[in-house]
Amino acid sequence: MKSAAKYTLSAALGAALLFALPTYATTTGWGGKVQPPQYKGEIFPPWQHGANAPATVKGLEFTVPEVNVLADFHGNLNNPKLVIFVAGNYYFAMAPLVAAFEQEHPQYKGRIYFETLPPGILLKQMAAGGTITVGNMTWTVKPDVYAAGLKKIKTAIADGILTAPAVPYVTNDLAIMIPKDNPAHITGLADLGKPGVRLSMPNPEWEGVARQIKDSLVKVGGTTLEKSVYEDKVKNGQTILTHIHHRQTPLFMMQGLVDAGVTWKSEAIFQEQVGHPISNIAIPADQNTTAIYASAVVKGAAHPKAGKEWVEFLHSPTALAIFERYGFKAYNAAK
């Protein structure tokens, strides 16, 4: 009797525990299709073979593509001497820029930390006191410098987030990124509205470039083309809106998920330089949009001197030569 009672009690406890466990919704995967994993380091970020990590002592290096990756966070959080929040539009240029800056300012070598998230997300992190959670990890880091589009920098100065002046340094133009073989035979922006052409486009919710892309679409095909790309195709699944920034567009292409996407020209150039099967189509000047990149020191920065040195460095001949490798042009106030 005692053993039977014990068994009954165990069964009851087991059942209670089972019902107490949280339930999770099942998913059928991307777009309703189950896809096998493709753990290929040459396809999934972080790219550049670790060159974007400015820390000198890296300890155990443990990166699993698609699983354990923090591609937009760079450096060592242990007592940095310079913290940079920069819009992800040129994450690929940061490694050579930081290396050149450290040569001129060796006191900062291995002590620079930077993030390359979209500018709107970086502002949200700043508003949260510098605290951010990615996956299961939470940390706090406050920037000394913020870099983004010139208008956003000026607005942040007016809002008391940054200190004047706003310092512009380079410009960038839009391009249509395509797989190297161009299977959809894209020739220009008008082709993006064609039925069946699969797109990856920046999300208007947190990427300012989406507004500029919409302006270019309107120049070519009026509001009809803009609506087709950013509304109709989103609804029918032919446009994927990115969750982070331009890094996702070439990734989707290399997985065979999309036929084209509008990005900054520099991003497409970088993808070609690292040997990815990516190409691009130039957008004519009368249809294009030019971005002006600027930076400023953050109000109340922990390292204002280092921040000012970085801001000054960005428009130096050394930095401009690095930017030009990726198709950026030096900012000219006279134009």
Coordinates of C-alpha atoms in Angstrom, one line a residue:
M1 CA 0.0 0.0 0.0
K2 CA 2.8 2.4 0.9
S3 CA 4.6 1.8 -2.4
A4 CA 1.4 2.2 -4.3
A5 CA 0.6 5.5 -2.5
K6 CA 4.1 6.7 -3.1
Y7 CA 3.7 5.9 -6.9
T8 CA 0.4 7.7 -7.0
L9 CA 1.9 10.7 -5.3
S10 CA 4.9 10.8 -7.6
A11 CA 2.6 10.5 -10.6
A12 CA 0.5 13.4 -9.3
L13 CA 3.5 15.6 -8.7
G14 CA 4.9 14.7 -12.2
A15 CA 1.6 15.7 -13.8
A16 CA 1.4 18.9 -11.8
L17 CA 4.9 19.8 -12.8
L18 CA 4.1 19.1 -16.5
F19 CA 1.1 21.4 -16.4
A20 CA 3.2 24.1 -14.6
L21 CA 5.8 24.2 -17.4
P22 CA 5.3 27.1 -19.8
T23 CA 4.0 26.3 -23.3
Y24 CA 5.7 27.6 -26.4
A25 CA 4.2 28.3 -29.8
T26 CA 5.7 26.1 -32.5
T27 CA 7.0 27.7 -35.7
T28 CA 7.4 26.3 -39.2
G29 CA 10.4 28.4 -40.0
W30 CA 11.0 31.2 -42.4
G31 CA 7.9 32.1 -44.5
G32 CA 6.3 28.8 -43.5
K33 CA 9.3 26.8 -44.9
V34 CA 11.6 24.7 -42.9
Q35 CA 15.2 25.4 -43.9
P36 CA 18.3 23.3 -42.9
P37 CA 21.0 25.2 -41.0
Q38 CA 23.9 26.5 -43.0
Y39 CA 26.8 27.2 -40.6
K40 CA 29.2 28.8 -43.0
G41 CA 31.4 31.4 -41.5
E42 CA 32.1 33.0 -44.9
I43 CA 28.3 33.7 -45.3
F44 CA 27.1 34.6 -41.8
P45 CA 28.5 37.6 -39.9
P46 CA 30.7 38.6 -38.3
W47 CA 32.8 39.0 -41.5
Q48 CA 36.4 40.2 -41.8
H49 CA 37.8 37.2 -39.9
G50 CA 37.7 39.0 -36.5
A51 CA 39.5 42.1 -37.8
N52 CA 36.7 44.3 -36.5
A53 CA 37.5 43.3 -32.9
P54 CA 39.9 46.0 -31.6
A55 CA 40.7 44.3 -28.3
T56 CA 44.3 43.2 -28.0
V57 CA 43.8 40.4 -25.6
K58 CA 40.9 38.3 -26.8
G59 CA 41.1 35.2 -24.6
L60 CA 39.0 32.3 -25.7
E61 CA 37.5 33.1 -29.1
F62 CA 34.1 31.4 -29.4
T63 CA 32.0 32.3 -32.4
V64 CA 29.4 30.1 -34.0
P65 CA 27.9 31.6 -37.2
E66 CA 24.1 32.0 -37.0
V67 CA 24.1 30.9 -33.3
N68 CA 26.5 32.8 -31.1
V69 CA 27.4 36.0 -32.8
L70 CA 27.4 39.7 -31.6
A71 CA 28.4 41.2 -35.0
D72 CA 27.6 44.8 -34.1
F73 CA 29.5 45.0 -30.8
H74 CA 33.3 45.4 -31.0
G75 CA 36.0 45.5 -28.4
N76 CA 36.5 45.1 -24.6
L77 CA 34.0 46.6 -22.1
N78 CA 36.6 46.4 -19.3
N79 CA 37.5 50.1 -18.8
P80 CA 37.6 51.4 -22.4
K81 CA 39.2 54.8 -23.0
L82 CA 37.0 55.6 -26.0
V83 CA 33.4 54.5 -26.7
I84 CA 32.0 55.1 -30.2
F85 CA 28.3 54.6 -31.3
V86 CA 28.3 54.7 -35.0
A87 CA 25.5 54.1 -37.5
G88 CA 26.0 50.7 -39.1
N89 CA 26.4 52.2 -42.6
Y90 CA 30.1 51.6 -42.4
Y91 CA 30.8 48.9 -39.9
F92 CA 33.2 47.4 -42.4
A93 CA 35.4 50.6 -42.4
M94 CA 35.7 50.7 -38.7
A95 CA 38.5 48.2 -38.3
P96 CA 41.0 50.1 -40.6
L97 CA 39.8 53.4 -39.1
V98 CA 40.4 52.3 -35.5
A99 CA 43.8 50.8 -36.5
A100 CA 44.9 54.1 -38.1
F101 CA 43.6 56.1 -35.2
E102 CA 45.5 53.9 -32.7
Q103 CA 48.7 54.5 -34.7
E104 CA 48.3 58.2 -34.2
H105 CA 47.1 57.9 -30.6
P106 CA 48.8 54.8 -29.2
Q107 CA 47.4 55.5 -25.7
Y108 CA 44.1 54.1 -26.9
K109 CA 45.3 50.9 -28.4
G110 CA 43.1 48.0 -27.3
R111 CA 41.0 50.3 -25.3
I112 CA 38.4 51.3 -27.9
Y113 CA 34.9 49.9 -27.9
F114 CA 32.3 50.6 -30.6
E115 CA 28.8 49.6 -31.7
T116 CA 27.5 49.7 -35.3
L117 CA 23.7 49.4 -34.9
P118 CA 21.2 51.6 -36.8
P119 CA 21.3 55.2 -35.6
G120 CA 17.7 55.1 -34.2
I121 CA 18.5 52.0 -32.1
L122 CA 21.7 53.5 -30.8
L123 CA 19.7 56.6 -29.6
K124 CA 17.3 54.2 -27.8
Q125 CA 20.2 52.6 -26.1
M126 CA 21.5 56.0 -25.0
A127 CA 18.0 56.9 -23.7
A128 CA 18.1 53.7 -21.7
G129 CA 21.2 54.9 -19.9
G130 CA 23.5 52.9 -22.2
T131 CA 22.0 49.6 -21.1
I132 CA 21.2 47.0 -23.8
T133 CA 20.2 43.3 -23.8
V134 CA 21.2 41.0 -26.7
G135 CA 19.9 37.4 -26.2
N136 CA 20.7 36.4 -22.6
M137 CA 23.4 39.1 -22.0
T138 CA 22.8 42.6 -20.6
W139 CA 25.5 45.3 -20.3
T140 CA 25.8 49.0 -19.9
V141 CA 28.1 51.2 -21.9
K142 CA 27.8 55.0 -22.5
P143 CA 29.2 56.5 -25.7
D144 CA 31.7 59.3 -26.0
V145 CA 31.0 59.9 -29.7
Y146 CA 27.8 59.4 -31.8
A147 CA 28.1 59.3 -35.6
A148 CA 25.1 59.2 -38.0
G149 CA 23.5 61.4 -40.7
L150 CA 24.1 65.1 -40.4
K151 CA 20.4 65.9 -39.8
K152 CA 20.2 63.3 -37.0
I153 CA 23.4 64.7 -35.4
K154 CA 22.0 68.3 -35.5
T155 CA 18.7 67.1 -34.0
A156 CA 20.5 65.3 -31.2
I157 CA 22.5 68.5 -30.5
A158 CA 19.2 70.5 -30.3
D159 CA 17.8 67.9 -28.0
G160 CA 20.7 68.2 -25.6
I161 CA 22.0 64.7 -26.3
L162 CA 25.2 65.8 -28.1
T163 CA 27.5 68.8 -27.8
A164 CA 28.1 71.1 -30.7
P165 CA 29.6 71.2 -33.3
A166 CA 28.2 68.6 -35.7
V167 CA 31.2 67.7 -37.9
P168 CA 30.5 66.3 -41.4
Y169 CA 33.2 64.2 -43.1
V170 CA 32.0 62.0 -45.9
T171 CA 29.0 61.4 -48.3
N172 CA 27.5 58.2 -49.7
D173 CA 25.0 57.4 -52.5
L174 CA 22.4 54.6 -52.9
A175 CA 22.8 51.6 -55.1
I176 CA 20.9 48.4 -55.9
M177 CA 22.6 45.4 -54.5
I178 CA 22.1 42.2 -56.5
P179 CA 23.4 38.6 -56.6
K180 CA 26.4 38.4 -58.9
D181 CA 24.5 36.5 -61.6
N182 CA 21.5 38.9 -61.4
P183 CA 18.9 36.2 -61.8
A184 CA 16.0 38.7 -61.9
H185 CA 17.7 40.8 -64.6
I186 CA 17.4 44.0 -62.6
T187 CA 18.4 47.1 -64.5
G188 CA 17.1 49.9 -62.3
L189 CA 14.7 51.0 -59.5
A190 CA 11.6 50.5 -61.7
D191 CA 12.3 46.8 -61.9
L192 CA 11.9 46.4 -58.1
G193 CA 8.1 46.8 -58.5
K194 CA 7.8 43.9 -60.9
P195 CA 5.7 40.9 -59.6
G196 CA 7.9 38.0 -58.5
V197 CA 11.0 40.1 -57.9
R198 CA 12.0 39.3 -54.2
L199 CA 13.4 42.2 -52.2
S200 CA 15.3 43.0 -49.0
M201 CA 14.6 46.6 -47.9
P202 CA 15.6 48.7 -44.9
N203 CA 12.9 48.8 -42.3
P204 CA 11.3 52.4 -42.0
E205 CA 10.7 51.7 -38.3
W206 CA 14.4 52.2 -37.4
E207 CA 16.4 52.9 -40.5
G208 CA 16.4 56.5 -41.7
V209 CA 17.7 55.4 -45.1
A210 CA 14.3 53.9 -45.8
R211 CA 12.9 57.4 -46.1
Q212 CA 15.6 58.3 -48.6
I213 CA 14.9 55.1 -50.6
K214 CA 11.2 55.9 -50.7
D215 CA 12.1 59.4 -52.1
S216 CA 14.2 57.7 -54.9
L217 CA 11.4 55.3 -55.7
V218 CA 8.9 58.1 -56.0
K219 CA 11.3 60.0 -58.4
V220 CA 11.3 56.9 -60.7
G221 CA 7.8 55.5 -60.5
G222 CA 5.7 57.9 -58.4
T223 CA 3.9 56.8 -55.3
T224 CA 2.7 53.7 -57.2
L225 CA 6.3 52.2 -57.2
E226 CA 6.9 53.2 -53.6
K227 CA 3.7 51.6 -52.5
S228 CA 4.4 48.5 -54.5
V229 CA 7.8 48.0 -52.9
Y230 CA 7.0 49.1 -49.3
E231 CA 3.4 48.0 -48.9
D232 CA 2.1 45.6 -51.5
K233 CA 5.1 43.4 -51.6
V234 CA 5.5 43.5 -47.8
K235 CA 2.0 42.1 -47.5
N236 CA 2.5 39.4 -50.1
G237 CA 5.9 38.4 -48.8
Q238 CA 8.0 39.5 -51.8
T239 CA 9.7 42.3 -49.7
I240 CA 11.5 41.3 -46.6
L241 CA 12.1 44.3 -44.2
T242 CA 15.4 44.1 -42.4
H243 CA 15.6 43.7 -38.7
I244 CA 19.0 45.2 -38.2
H245 CA 20.5 47.0 -41.2
H246 CA 22.2 46.5 -44.6
R247 CA 24.2 43.5 -43.2
Q248 CA 21.0 41.4 -43.7
T249 CA 20.5 42.1 -47.4
P250 CA 23.7 40.4 -48.7
L251 CA 23.1 37.6 -46.2
F252 CA 19.6 37.0 -47.6
M253 CA 21.0 37.1 -51.1
M254 CA 23.7 34.5 -50.4
Q255 CA 21.0 32.3 -49.0
G256 CA 19.0 32.6 -52.2
L257 CA 16.0 34.4 -50.5
V258 CA 16.0 37.7 -52.4
D259 CA 16.8 39.0 -55.9
A260 CA 17.7 42.6 -55.0
G261 CA 17.8 45.3 -52.3
V262 CA 18.6 49.0 -52.1
T263 CA 21.6 49.8 -49.9
W264 CA 24.3 52.4 -49.7
K265 CA 26.9 51.9 -52.5
S266 CA 29.7 51.4 -50.0
E267 CA 28.0 48.3 -48.6
A268 CA 27.9 46.6 -52.0
I269 CA 31.5 47.6 -52.8
F270 CA 32.6 46.0 -49.5
Q271 CA 30.7 42.8 -50.3
E272 CA 32.5 42.5 -53.6
Q273 CA 35.9 43.3 -52.0
V274 CA 35.6 40.4 -49.5
G275 CA 34.7 38.0 -52.3
H276 CA 31.0 37.5 -51.7
P277 CA 28.9 36.7 -54.9
I278 CA 27.4 40.2 -54.8
S279 CA 27.3 43.0 -57.3
N280 CA 25.5 46.3 -57.7
I281 CA 23.7 48.5 -60.1
A282 CA 24.3 52.3 -60.0
I283 CA 21.3 54.6 -59.5
P284 CA 21.5 57.7 -61.8
A285 CA 22.2 61.0 -59.9
D286 CA 18.7 62.4 -60.7
Q287 CA 17.1 59.4 -59.0
N288 CA 19.6 59.0 -56.2
T289 CA 19.9 60.3 -52.7
T290 CA 23.2 61.5 -51.1
A291 CA 23.8 61.1 -47.4
I292 CA 26.1 63.3 -45.4
Y293 CA 27.7 61.6 -42.4
A294 CA 28.7 63.6 -39.3
S295 CA 29.7 63.0 -35.7
A296 CA 29.7 64.9 -32.4
V297 CA 30.8 64.3 -28.8
V298 CA 28.1 63.1 -26.5
K299 CA 27.0 65.5 -23.7
G300 CA 28.5 64.3 -20.4
A301 CA 30.9 61.9 -22.1
A302 CA 33.3 60.0 -19.8
H303 CA 36.1 60.6 -22.2
P304 CA 35.5 64.0 -23.9
K305 CA 39.1 64.5 -25.0
A306 CA 39.3 61.1 -26.7
G307 CA 35.9 61.7 -28.3
K308 CA 37.0 65.1 -29.7
E309 CA 40.2 63.5 -31.1
W310 CA 38.1 60.8 -32.9
V311 CA 35.7 63.4 -34.3
E312 CA 38.7 65.4 -35.7
F313 CA 40.3 62.2 -37.0
L314 CA 37.2 61.3 -39.1
H315 CA 37.8 64.2 -41.6
S316 CA 41.6 63.8 -41.7
P317 CA 43.4 62.8 -44.9
T318 CA 44.2 59.4 -43.3
A319 CA 40.5 58.6 -42.5
L320 CA 39.2 60.0 -45.8
A321 CA 41.6 57.7 -47.7
I322 CA 40.2 54.7 -45.9
F323 CA 36.6 55.8 -46.6
E324 CA 37.4 56.2 -50.3
R325 CA 38.3 52.5 -50.5
Y326 CA 34.6 51.8 -50.1
G327 CA 33.2 54.5 -52.5
F328 CA 32.6 57.2 -49.9
K329 CA 33.4 60.8 -51.0
A330 CA 34.9 63.5 -48.8
Y331 CA 32.3 66.0 -47.7
N332 CA 32.6 69.3 -49.5
A333 CA 30.5 72.1 -47.9
A334 CA 30.7 74.2 -51.0
K335 CA 28.6 71.7 -53.0

